[in-house]
């Protein structure tokens, strides 16, 4: 996951700082040296690191900090504030025109994930009540048009194509006319890329910009290319002029240096980040939330937003009624498990919870959730609603059907019974207070290691 190395290093540094009752100038210099090394290892641009450290040093050496009762915490706050500034300061949204359609042009090199990002962007924009139209203007890459059509079909979003011409300016104009007639209020244009930036590519994009008159030009950048991503963004911005950046494959880049460098170098904000292969794996980029994640302070707001998007209100109301009656069976368990899976990987969700990142044993094997799902699906409806009838022969049949073992069934059922007890506790305020007081990671780890 992005920032993994940087996050662990900075969290260790800030932990040491918070524990200090007093900080000397020598202490601060040693801390800043460690921060500098952590940023450089994360592939952050050297000039940016140098400036970042200088600003923190100047602010931290103030007498009000060094003589404070909690100087360590104040330095941590300074680091966080500067990290937020480095990441862009504030969330930057798409500027939708009051006179639709809003035309968004996606540009970038070949292999950056541009076509898939068109679909992801359309998907997230649709959730805002918009009616997007995808436009296939990558007429050179083999199967690019087909790929966009497949993405559109998966999302049930219309795609405009015209394979009778190679003139992307004609295609874009036709698509915009269709958007007017079909009342599509957002047009997302997928453009051609190259393996590297050249004059031909830039001229084509400049011509398309002139003819399509996009309200937003978003550059799609593969974050795994590190400093090259920053150089690419800078070149596109100088030659074409971009309004924002979409960083892709952030789930595969453990360093995250591109995200920390690109805003400072280009002056253009990161608007979205793609964090996985699914068409739902895209999110608005929030500098403050990302800074909190990096420093191990959690990101509860993002969890809440993911839950609001994912969880079915009707199902939640049904569950609430069942909990009040202290009835929580394996069908309810399966429903909740599937809804949580829609939110993303369980490990990534855990990292958003303040303090959870510090617990080394909090790594949950995602494959185990697949086993749990297989176990429950191998049961009859009667068994799911009344687990008490699961005798030895039934457990043997379920083990065979789910490709697991009787031991795995037994371990899961012990875990489920514990979950039932927790759910009963949640129905009373006194029980909730006791449960939170006694909560420990052993309960969470019982989901793991189903062998």
Tab-separated table of C-alpha atoms in Angstrom:
chain	number	residue	atom	x	y	z
A	1	UNK	CA	0.000	0.000	0.000
A	2	UNK	CA	1.135	3.572	-0.708
A	3	UNK	CA	3.333	5.303	1.894
A	4	UNK	CA	3.890	2.021	3.755
A	5	UNK	CA	7.610	2.578	4.379
A	6	UNK	CA	7.269	6.324	4.946
A	7	UNK	CA	4.305	5.831	7.254
A	8	UNK	CA	6.068	3.340	9.536
A	9	UNK	CA	9.204	5.537	9.708
A	10	UNK	CA	7.319	8.762	10.449
A	11	UNK	CA	5.085	7.073	13.009
A	12	UNK	CA	8.128	5.818	14.878
A	13	UNK	CA	9.660	9.314	14.784
A	14	UNK	CA	6.477	11.023	16.015
A	15	UNK	CA	6.063	8.380	18.757
A	16	UNK	CA	9.503	9.290	20.095
A	17	UNK	CA	8.677	12.989	19.904
A	18	UNK	CA	5.405	12.697	21.792
A	19	UNK	CA	7.185	10.909	24.627
A	20	UNK	CA	9.683	13.742	25.208
A	21	UNK	CA	8.943	16.238	27.976
A	22	UNK	CA	11.606	18.596	26.599
A	23	UNK	CA	13.228	18.954	23.177
A	24	UNK	CA	16.652	20.477	22.609
A	25	UNK	CA	17.969	21.821	19.305
A	26	UNK	CA	20.147	18.702	18.998
A	27	UNK	CA	17.087	16.477	19.526
A	28	UNK	CA	15.260	18.378	16.792
A	29	UNK	CA	18.169	18.112	14.351
A	30	UNK	CA	18.315	14.343	14.872
A	31	UNK	CA	14.557	14.050	14.332
A	32	UNK	CA	14.682	16.165	11.165
A	33	UNK	CA	17.536	14.044	9.845
A	34	UNK	CA	15.372	10.935	10.269
A	35	UNK	CA	12.396	12.657	8.602
A	36	UNK	CA	14.635	13.684	5.708
A	37	UNK	CA	15.877	10.116	5.189
A	38	UNK	CA	12.313	8.757	5.395
A	39	UNK	CA	11.110	11.167	2.697
A	40	UNK	CA	14.070	10.470	0.405
A	41	UNK	CA	13.531	6.706	0.760
A	42	UNK	CA	9.888	7.315	-0.217
A	43	UNK	CA	11.210	8.773	-3.505
A	44	UNK	CA	10.197	12.348	-2.752
A	45	UNK	CA	11.990	14.964	-4.856
A	46	UNK	CA	15.222	16.094	-3.122
A	47	UNK	CA	14.520	19.839	-3.510
A	48	UNK	CA	11.073	19.377	-1.975
A	49	UNK	CA	12.522	17.402	0.955
A	50	UNK	CA	15.118	20.118	1.584
A	51	UNK	CA	12.468	22.851	1.611
A	52	UNK	CA	10.096	20.740	3.752
A	53	UNK	CA	12.767	20.152	6.414
A	54	UNK	CA	13.777	23.818	6.399
A	55	UNK	CA	10.200	24.997	7.063
A	56	UNK	CA	9.694	22.482	9.904
A	57	UNK	CA	13.018	23.466	11.469
A	58	UNK	CA	12.202	27.187	11.359
A	59	UNK	CA	8.763	26.700	12.907
A	60	UNK	CA	9.951	24.164	15.504
A	61	UNK	CA	12.868	26.278	16.756
A	62	UNK	CA	10.515	28.986	17.967
A	63	UNK	CA	10.819	29.606	21.692
A	64	UNK	CA	7.094	28.981	22.210
A	65	UNK	CA	7.630	25.407	20.992
A	66	UNK	CA	10.888	24.539	22.749
A	67	UNK	CA	9.673	25.958	26.075
A	68	UNK	CA	6.206	24.466	25.779
A	69	UNK	CA	4.966	21.822	28.228
A	70	UNK	CA	4.290	19.523	25.239
A	71	UNK	CA	6.971	20.424	22.679
A	72	UNK	CA	6.954	16.956	21.118
A	73	UNK	CA	3.255	17.144	20.295
A	74	UNK	CA	3.656	20.632	18.860
A	75	UNK	CA	6.450	19.468	16.547
A	76	UNK	CA	4.252	16.569	15.422
A	77	UNK	CA	1.485	19.084	14.642
A	78	UNK	CA	3.935	21.174	12.607
A	79	UNK	CA	5.006	18.059	10.653
A	80	UNK	CA	1.379	17.177	9.967
A	81	UNK	CA	0.452	20.721	8.887
A	82	UNK	CA	3.393	20.904	6.484
A	83	UNK	CA	2.587	17.435	5.139
A	84	UNK	CA	-0.969	18.608	4.401
A	85	UNK	CA	0.417	21.678	2.604
A	86	UNK	CA	2.787	19.484	0.593
A	87	UNK	CA	-0.097	17.237	-0.459
A	88	UNK	CA	-2.133	20.196	-1.686
A	89	UNK	CA	-3.687	21.814	1.364
A	90	UNK	CA	-7.366	21.398	0.557
A	91	UNK	CA	-9.509	18.960	-1.402
A	92	UNK	CA	-9.833	20.038	-5.041
A	93	UNK	CA	-13.093	19.125	-6.779
A	94	UNK	CA	-14.192	18.895	-10.408
A	95	UNK	CA	-15.527	22.257	-11.569
A	96	UNK	CA	-18.893	21.403	-13.103
A	97	UNK	CA	-20.199	24.049	-15.484
A	98	UNK	CA	-23.642	25.558	-14.715
A	99	UNK	CA	-24.463	25.060	-18.408
A	100	UNK	CA	-24.018	21.316	-19.053
A	101	UNK	CA	-22.468	19.251	-20.375
A	102	UNK	CA	-19.229	19.548	-18.416
A	103	UNK	CA	-16.475	18.234	-20.696
A	104	UNK	CA	-13.602	16.385	-19.023
A	105	UNK	CA	-10.584	15.329	-21.067
A	106	UNK	CA	-8.316	12.601	-19.681
A	107	UNK	CA	-4.726	12.634	-20.922
A	108	UNK	CA	-1.577	10.669	-20.087
A	109	UNK	CA	0.989	8.200	-21.317
A	110	UNK	CA	0.150	4.696	-22.515
A	111	UNK	CA	-0.109	2.226	-19.657
A	112	UNK	CA	-1.059	4.789	-17.010
A	113	UNK	CA	-4.548	3.290	-16.675
A	114	UNK	CA	-6.331	6.092	-18.535
A	115	UNK	CA	-9.176	4.049	-20.078
A	116	UNK	CA	-10.035	2.281	-16.820
A	117	UNK	CA	-9.846	5.618	-14.997
A	118	UNK	CA	-12.471	7.008	-17.422
A	119	UNK	CA	-14.873	4.367	-16.140
A	120	UNK	CA	-13.896	4.856	-12.493
A	121	UNK	CA	-14.333	8.615	-12.791
A	122	UNK	CA	-17.717	8.228	-14.504
A	123	UNK	CA	-18.775	5.866	-11.723
A	124	UNK	CA	-17.868	8.255	-8.898
A	125	UNK	CA	-19.396	11.243	-10.741
A	126	UNK	CA	-22.638	9.326	-11.292
A	127	UNK	CA	-22.924	8.905	-7.514
A	128	UNK	CA	-23.113	12.712	-7.332
A	129	UNK	CA	-26.312	12.604	-9.386
A	130	UNK	CA	-24.692	13.231	-12.767
A	131	UNK	CA	-25.404	11.438	-16.044
A	132	UNK	CA	-22.011	10.801	-17.720
A	133	UNK	CA	-21.186	9.831	-21.305
A	134	UNK	CA	-17.848	8.142	-22.117
A	135	UNK	CA	-16.173	9.014	-25.422
A	136	UNK	CA	-13.640	6.736	-27.159
A	137	UNK	CA	-10.997	9.024	-28.683
A	138	UNK	CA	-8.065	6.620	-28.386
A	139	UNK	CA	-8.133	5.504	-32.018
A	140	UNK	CA	-4.574	4.162	-32.167
A	141	UNK	CA	-4.112	1.608	-29.388
A	142	UNK	CA	-5.443	-1.819	-30.419
A	143	UNK	CA	-8.671	-2.713	-28.574
A	144	UNK	CA	-8.777	0.642	-26.709
A	145	UNK	CA	-12.287	1.352	-28.000
A	146	UNK	CA	-13.452	-2.152	-27.118
A	147	UNK	CA	-11.953	-1.822	-23.636
A	148	UNK	CA	-13.903	1.382	-22.990
A	149	UNK	CA	-17.097	-0.272	-24.273
A	150	UNK	CA	-16.584	-3.189	-21.873
A	151	UNK	CA	-16.001	-0.783	-18.969
A	152	UNK	CA	-19.122	1.170	-19.933
A	153	UNK	CA	-21.199	-2.013	-20.104
A	154	UNK	CA	-19.993	-3.160	-16.664
A	155	UNK	CA	-21.046	0.169	-15.158
A	156	UNK	CA	-24.158	0.599	-17.336
A	157	UNK	CA	-22.794	3.938	-18.588
A	158	UNK	CA	-23.176	4.850	-22.310
A	159	UNK	CA	-20.080	5.003	-24.533
A	160	UNK	CA	-19.895	7.012	-27.766
A	161	UNK	CA	-17.727	5.515	-30.530
A	162	UNK	CA	-17.222	6.137	-34.237
A	163	UNK	CA	-14.879	3.643	-35.841
A	164	UNK	CA	-15.515	5.095	-39.319
A	165	UNK	CA	-13.042	7.926	-38.723
A	166	UNK	CA	-9.663	8.422	-37.073
A	167	UNK	CA	-10.263	12.145	-36.594
A	168	UNK	CA	-10.683	12.516	-32.826
A	169	UNK	CA	-11.848	16.114	-33.207
A	170	UNK	CA	-14.834	14.918	-35.289
A	171	UNK	CA	-15.573	12.130	-32.769
A	172	UNK	CA	-15.473	14.555	-29.819
A	173	UNK	CA	-17.792	17.066	-31.535
A	174	UNK	CA	-20.271	14.303	-32.445
A	175	UNK	CA	-20.181	12.971	-28.867
A	176	UNK	CA	-20.898	16.421	-27.409
A	177	UNK	CA	-23.894	16.771	-29.762
A	178	UNK	CA	-25.160	13.363	-28.585
A	179	UNK	CA	-24.705	14.488	-24.948
A	180	UNK	CA	-26.936	17.512	-25.617
A	181	UNK	CA	-29.629	15.360	-27.208
A	182	UNK	CA	-29.476	12.578	-24.595
A	183	UNK	CA	-29.233	15.048	-21.669
A	184	UNK	CA	-25.847	13.743	-20.512
A	185	UNK	CA	-24.497	16.470	-18.235
A	186	UNK	CA	-20.890	15.172	-18.158
A	187	UNK	CA	-18.750	14.084	-21.124
A	188	UNK	CA	-15.532	12.174	-20.330
A	189	UNK	CA	-13.117	11.895	-23.265
A	190	UNK	CA	-10.577	9.061	-23.330
A	191	UNK	CA	-7.571	10.179	-25.398
A	192	UNK	CA	-4.639	8.348	-26.967
A	193	UNK	CA	-1.320	8.016	-25.177
A	194	UNK	CA	2.247	7.258	-26.153
A	195	UNK	CA	5.048	5.330	-24.532
A	196	UNK	CA	6.767	8.679	-24.108
A	197	UNK	CA	5.955	12.359	-24.578
A	198	UNK	CA	6.564	13.557	-28.135
A	199	UNK	CA	5.540	16.470	-30.369
A	200	UNK	CA	2.953	14.414	-32.295
A	201	UNK	CA	1.137	13.421	-29.096
A	202	UNK	CA	1.108	16.953	-27.723
A	203	UNK	CA	-0.100	18.485	-30.987
A	204	UNK	CA	-3.001	16.013	-31.173
A	205	UNK	CA	-4.004	16.850	-27.615
A	206	UNK	CA	-3.661	20.597	-28.225
A	207	UNK	CA	-5.924	20.297	-31.293
A	208	UNK	CA	-8.469	18.283	-29.316
A	209	UNK	CA	-8.362	20.835	-26.519
A	210	UNK	CA	-8.994	23.634	-29.025
A	211	UNK	CA	-11.936	21.858	-30.678
A	212	UNK	CA	-13.617	20.090	-27.729
A	213	UNK	CA	-13.051	23.024	-25.336
A	214	UNK	CA	-12.880	20.881	-22.176
A	215	UNK	CA	-13.755	22.463	-18.844
A	216	UNK	CA	-11.287	20.130	-17.101
A	217	UNK	CA	-8.128	18.434	-18.357
A	218	UNK	CA	-7.084	15.685	-15.946
A	219	UNK	CA	-3.701	14.016	-16.256
A	220	UNK	CA	-3.678	10.313	-15.387
A	221	UNK	CA	-0.318	9.333	-13.890
A	222	UNK	CA	0.975	5.908	-12.846
A	223	UNK	CA	2.286	6.513	-9.316
A	224	UNK	CA	4.542	3.448	-9.554
A	225	UNK	CA	6.828	5.318	-11.965
A	226	UNK	CA	8.074	7.393	-9.015
A	227	UNK	CA	9.956	10.565	-9.938
A	228	UNK	CA	9.187	9.933	-13.616
A	229	UNK	CA	5.538	10.524	-12.719
A	230	UNK	CA	6.451	13.984	-11.454
A	231	UNK	CA	8.482	14.775	-14.585
A	232	UNK	CA	5.630	13.578	-16.824
A	233	UNK	CA	3.121	15.735	-14.939
A	234	UNK	CA	5.372	18.767	-15.193
A	235	UNK	CA	5.861	18.297	-18.963
A	236	UNK	CA	2.133	17.819	-19.677
A	237	UNK	CA	1.329	20.892	-17.603
A	238	UNK	CA	3.878	23.056	-19.413
A	239	UNK	CA	2.904	21.916	-22.916
A	240	UNK	CA	-0.846	21.362	-22.584
A	241	UNK	CA	-1.985	22.970	-19.377
A	242	UNK	CA	-3.768	20.632	-16.964
A	243	UNK	CA	-6.343	21.317	-14.249
A	244	UNK	CA	-5.661	18.371	-12.010
A	245	UNK	CA	-4.093	14.955	-11.593
A	246	UNK	CA	-5.423	11.437	-11.066
A	247	UNK	CA	-2.839	9.155	-9.461
A	248	UNK	CA	-3.368	5.495	-10.382
A	249	UNK	CA	-1.956	2.245	-8.950
A	250	UNK	CA	-1.442	3.875	-5.573
A	251	UNK	CA	-2.148	0.484	-4.002
A	252	UNK	CA	0.965	-0.936	-5.679
A	253	UNK	CA	3.371	1.895	-4.812
A	254	UNK	CA	4.669	1.386	-1.269
A	255	UNK	CA	6.733	4.587	-1.378
A	256	UNK	CA	4.228	7.254	-2.475
A	257	UNK	CA	6.853	9.843	-3.422
A	258	UNK	CA	4.901	10.923	-6.517
A	259	UNK	CA	1.902	11.990	-4.440
A	260	UNK	CA	4.142	14.031	-2.161
A	261	UNK	CA	6.000	15.719	-5.029
A	262	UNK	CA	3.564	16.274	-7.896
A	263	UNK	CA	1.502	19.156	-6.415
A	264	UNK	CA	4.592	21.123	-5.398
A	265	UNK	CA	6.314	20.691	-8.778
A	266	UNK	CA	3.329	21.333	-11.063
A	267	UNK	CA	1.204	23.620	-8.925
A	268	UNK	CA	-1.774	21.471	-9.969
A	269	UNK	CA	-3.819	19.521	-7.393
A	270	UNK	CA	-4.282	15.774	-7.103
A	271	UNK	CA	-8.053	15.408	-7.513
A	272	UNK	CA	-8.495	11.632	-7.374
A	273	UNK	CA	-6.508	8.551	-6.430
A	274	UNK	CA	-7.123	5.039	-7.779
A	275	UNK	CA	-6.418	2.431	-5.123
A	276	UNK	CA	-7.203	-0.910	-6.771
A	277	UNK	CA	-8.322	-2.791	-9.859
A	278	UNK	CA	-12.080	-2.656	-9.265
A	279	UNK	CA	-14.089	0.062	-11.030
A	280	UNK	CA	-15.181	1.283	-7.595
A	281	UNK	CA	-11.569	1.667	-6.408
A	282	UNK	CA	-11.278	5.423	-6.785
A	283	UNK	CA	-11.640	8.159	-4.219
A	284	UNK	CA	-11.485	11.925	-3.945
A	285	UNK	CA	-8.057	12.975	-2.714
A	286	UNK	CA	-8.162	14.654	0.705
A	287	UNK	CA	-4.711	16.023	1.686
A	288	UNK	CA	-5.573	16.285	5.393
A	289	UNK	CA	-6.933	12.746	5.589
A	290	UNK	CA	-3.939	11.359	3.700
A	291	UNK	CA	-1.535	13.163	6.036
A	292	UNK	CA	-3.379	11.658	9.020
A	293	UNK	CA	-3.091	8.171	7.504
A	294	UNK	CA	0.635	8.601	6.874
A	295	UNK	CA	1.214	9.689	10.472
A	296	UNK	CA	-0.940	6.866	11.856
A	297	UNK	CA	-3.683	9.180	13.123
A	298	UNK	CA	-6.419	7.342	11.261
A	299	UNK	CA	-9.060	8.469	8.769
A	300	UNK	CA	-12.461	7.926	10.344
A	301	UNK	CA	-14.260	10.277	7.918
A	302	UNK	CA	-13.284	8.113	4.937
A	303	UNK	CA	-14.534	4.985	6.728
A	304	UNK	CA	-17.877	6.671	7.373
A	305	UNK	CA	-18.157	7.774	3.733
A	306	UNK	CA	-17.299	4.283	2.478
A	307	UNK	CA	-19.893	2.786	4.807
A	308	UNK	CA	-22.563	5.264	3.685
A	309	UNK	CA	-21.873	4.415	0.031
A	310	UNK	CA	-21.749	0.659	0.604
A	311	UNK	CA	-24.259	-0.303	3.251
A	312	UNK	CA	-27.851	-0.951	2.300
A	313	UNK	CA	-30.178	1.172	4.477
A	314	UNK	CA	-32.990	-1.370	4.311
A	315	UNK	CA	-30.645	-4.193	5.362
A	316	UNK	CA	-29.290	-2.027	8.189
A	317	UNK	CA	-32.801	-1.424	9.505
A	318	UNK	CA	-33.558	-5.157	9.374
A	319	UNK	CA	-30.364	-5.899	11.281
A	320	UNK	CA	-31.202	-3.262	13.892
A	321	UNK	CA	-34.583	-4.887	14.553
A	322	UNK	CA	-32.994	-8.334	14.855
A	323	UNK	CA	-30.337	-7.021	17.237
A	324	UNK	CA	-33.003	-5.498	19.454
A	325	UNK	CA	-34.587	-8.929	19.670
A	326	UNK	CA	-31.079	-10.351	20.287
A	327	UNK	CA	-31.275	-12.444	17.116
A	328	UNK	CA	-28.159	-12.483	14.942
A	329	UNK	CA	-27.704	-15.564	12.760
A	330	UNK	CA	-25.250	-16.670	10.077
A	331	UNK	CA	-27.355	-15.151	7.291
A	332	UNK	CA	-26.968	-11.749	8.965
A	333	UNK	CA	-23.263	-12.446	9.415
A	334	UNK	CA	-22.864	-13.251	5.705
A	335	UNK	CA	-24.757	-10.105	4.663
A	336	UNK	CA	-22.541	-7.900	6.839
A	337	UNK	CA	-19.370	-9.640	5.643
A	338	UNK	CA	-20.280	-9.013	1.987
A	339	UNK	CA	-21.092	-5.357	2.662
A	340	UNK	CA	-17.757	-4.853	4.440
A	341	UNK	CA	-15.944	-6.495	1.507
A	342	UNK	CA	-17.499	-3.884	-0.806
A	343	UNK	CA	-15.773	-1.170	1.220
A	344	UNK	CA	-12.360	-2.486	0.187
A	345	UNK	CA	-9.698	-4.659	1.768
A	346	UNK	CA	-10.116	-5.183	5.509
A	347	UNK	CA	-6.448	-4.325	6.064
A	348	UNK	CA	-6.897	-0.912	4.402
A	349	UNK	CA	-9.965	-0.219	6.555
A	350	UNK	CA	-8.045	-1.138	9.713
A	351	UNK	CA	-5.306	1.335	8.789
A	352	UNK	CA	-7.907	4.123	8.758
A	353	UNK	CA	-8.836	3.436	12.402
A	354	UNK	CA	-6.767	5.581	14.788
A	355	UNK	CA	-4.245	3.461	16.685
A	356	UNK	CA	-4.891	0.216	14.803
A	357	UNK	CA	-1.802	0.689	12.633
A	358	UNK	CA	0.366	0.388	15.742
A	359	UNK	CA	-0.826	-3.168	16.383
A	360	UNK	CA	1.460	-5.470	14.446
A	361	UNK	CA	-0.935	-8.406	14.743
A	362	UNK	CA	-3.710	-6.451	12.993
A	363	UNK	CA	-2.774	-7.879	9.588
A	364	UNK	CA	-5.788	-9.850	8.423
A	365	UNK	CA	-5.473	-12.365	5.610
A	366	UNK	CA	-8.151	-11.390	3.085
A	367	UNK	CA	-8.344	-15.002	1.821
A	368	UNK	CA	-9.787	-16.074	5.168
A	369	UNK	CA	-12.931	-14.044	4.476
A	370	UNK	CA	-13.392	-16.069	1.295
A	371	UNK	CA	-13.176	-19.249	3.370
A	372	UNK	CA	-15.748	-17.929	5.828
A	373	UNK	CA	-18.081	-17.068	2.954
A	374	UNK	CA	-17.620	-20.549	1.467
A	375	UNK	CA	-18.366	-22.164	4.847
A	376	UNK	CA	-21.617	-20.236	5.344
A	377	UNK	CA	-22.717	-20.778	1.721
A	378	UNK	CA	-22.203	-24.533	2.154
A	379	UNK	CA	-24.839	-24.575	4.895
A	380	UNK	CA	-28.569	-25.024	4.403
A	381	UNK	CA	-30.905	-22.117	5.181
A	382	UNK	CA	-32.031	-23.935	8.338
A	383	UNK	CA	-28.416	-24.310	9.507
A	384	UNK	CA	-27.639	-20.643	8.881
A	385	UNK	CA	-30.702	-19.547	10.847
A	386	UNK	CA	-30.163	-22.046	13.669
A	387	UNK	CA	-26.427	-22.905	14.016
A	388	UNK	CA	-27.102	-24.948	17.151
A	389	UNK	CA	-28.166	-27.906	14.976
A	390	UNK	CA	-24.663	-28.214	13.489
A	391	UNK	CA	-23.681	-31.668	14.687
A	392	UNK	CA	-20.628	-33.678	13.609
A	393	UNK	CA	-22.072	-35.093	10.365
A	394	UNK	CA	-23.376	-31.703	9.269
A	395	UNK	CA	-19.981	-30.090	9.941
A	396	UNK	CA	-18.248	-32.812	7.906
A	397	UNK	CA	-20.600	-32.153	4.966
A	398	UNK	CA	-20.013	-28.377	5.209
A	399	UNK	CA	-16.231	-28.890	5.346
A	400	UNK	CA	-16.336	-30.944	2.141
A	401	UNK	CA	-18.625	-28.446	0.425
A	402	UNK	CA	-16.467	-25.433	1.347
A	403	UNK	CA	-13.108	-27.075	0.696
A	404	UNK	CA	-12.032	-26.620	4.315
A	405	UNK	CA	-11.743	-28.911	7.356
A	406	UNK	CA	-13.951	-29.749	10.326
A	407	UNK	CA	-11.346	-28.013	12.512
A	408	UNK	CA	-11.827	-24.836	10.449
A	409	UNK	CA	-15.623	-25.106	10.860
A	410	UNK	CA	-15.216	-25.527	14.626
A	411	UNK	CA	-12.888	-22.525	14.876
A	412	UNK	CA	-15.208	-20.349	12.823
A	413	UNK	CA	-18.245	-21.345	14.894
A	414	UNK	CA	-16.381	-20.432	18.092
A	415	UNK	CA	-15.610	-17.056	16.532
A	416	UNK	CA	-19.244	-16.614	15.442
A	417	UNK	CA	-20.553	-17.445	18.919
A	418	UNK	CA	-18.241	-14.791	20.310
A	419	UNK	CA	-19.625	-12.327	17.724
A	420	UNK	CA	-23.167	-13.191	18.816
A	421	UNK	CA	-22.214	-12.386	22.418
A	422	UNK	CA	-20.730	-9.068	21.300
A	423	UNK	CA	-23.915	-8.230	19.391
A	424	UNK	CA	-25.996	-8.978	22.508
A	425	UNK	CA	-23.693	-6.740	24.529
A	426	UNK	CA	-24.309	-3.936	22.040
A	427	UNK	CA	-28.026	-3.927	22.856
A	428	UNK	CA	-27.339	-2.416	26.289
A	429	UNK	CA	-25.342	0.697	27.200
A	430	UNK	CA	-23.785	-1.044	30.172
A	431	UNK	CA	-22.757	-3.948	27.987
A	432	UNK	CA	-21.280	-1.607	25.358
A	433	UNK	CA	-19.087	0.116	27.962
A	434	UNK	CA	-17.878	-3.237	29.273
A	435	UNK	CA	-17.221	-4.560	25.767
A	436	UNK	CA	-15.128	-1.508	24.769
A	437	UNK	CA	-13.159	-1.781	28.002
A	438	UNK	CA	-12.357	-5.452	27.464
A	439	UNK	CA	-11.810	-5.346	23.682
A	440	UNK	CA	-8.514	-6.827	22.516
A	441	UNK	CA	-6.899	-7.986	19.292
A	442	UNK	CA	-7.289	-11.678	20.190
A	443	UNK	CA	-10.987	-11.385	19.280
A	444	UNK	CA	-10.113	-9.929	15.895
A	445	UNK	CA	-7.436	-12.553	15.201
A	446	UNK	CA	-9.944	-15.365	15.692
A	447	UNK	CA	-11.157	-14.597	12.179
A	448	UNK	CA	-7.686	-15.463	10.906
A	449	UNK	CA	-5.815	-18.736	10.441
A	450	UNK	CA	-8.741	-20.913	9.401
A	451	UNK	CA	-6.694	-23.924	8.362
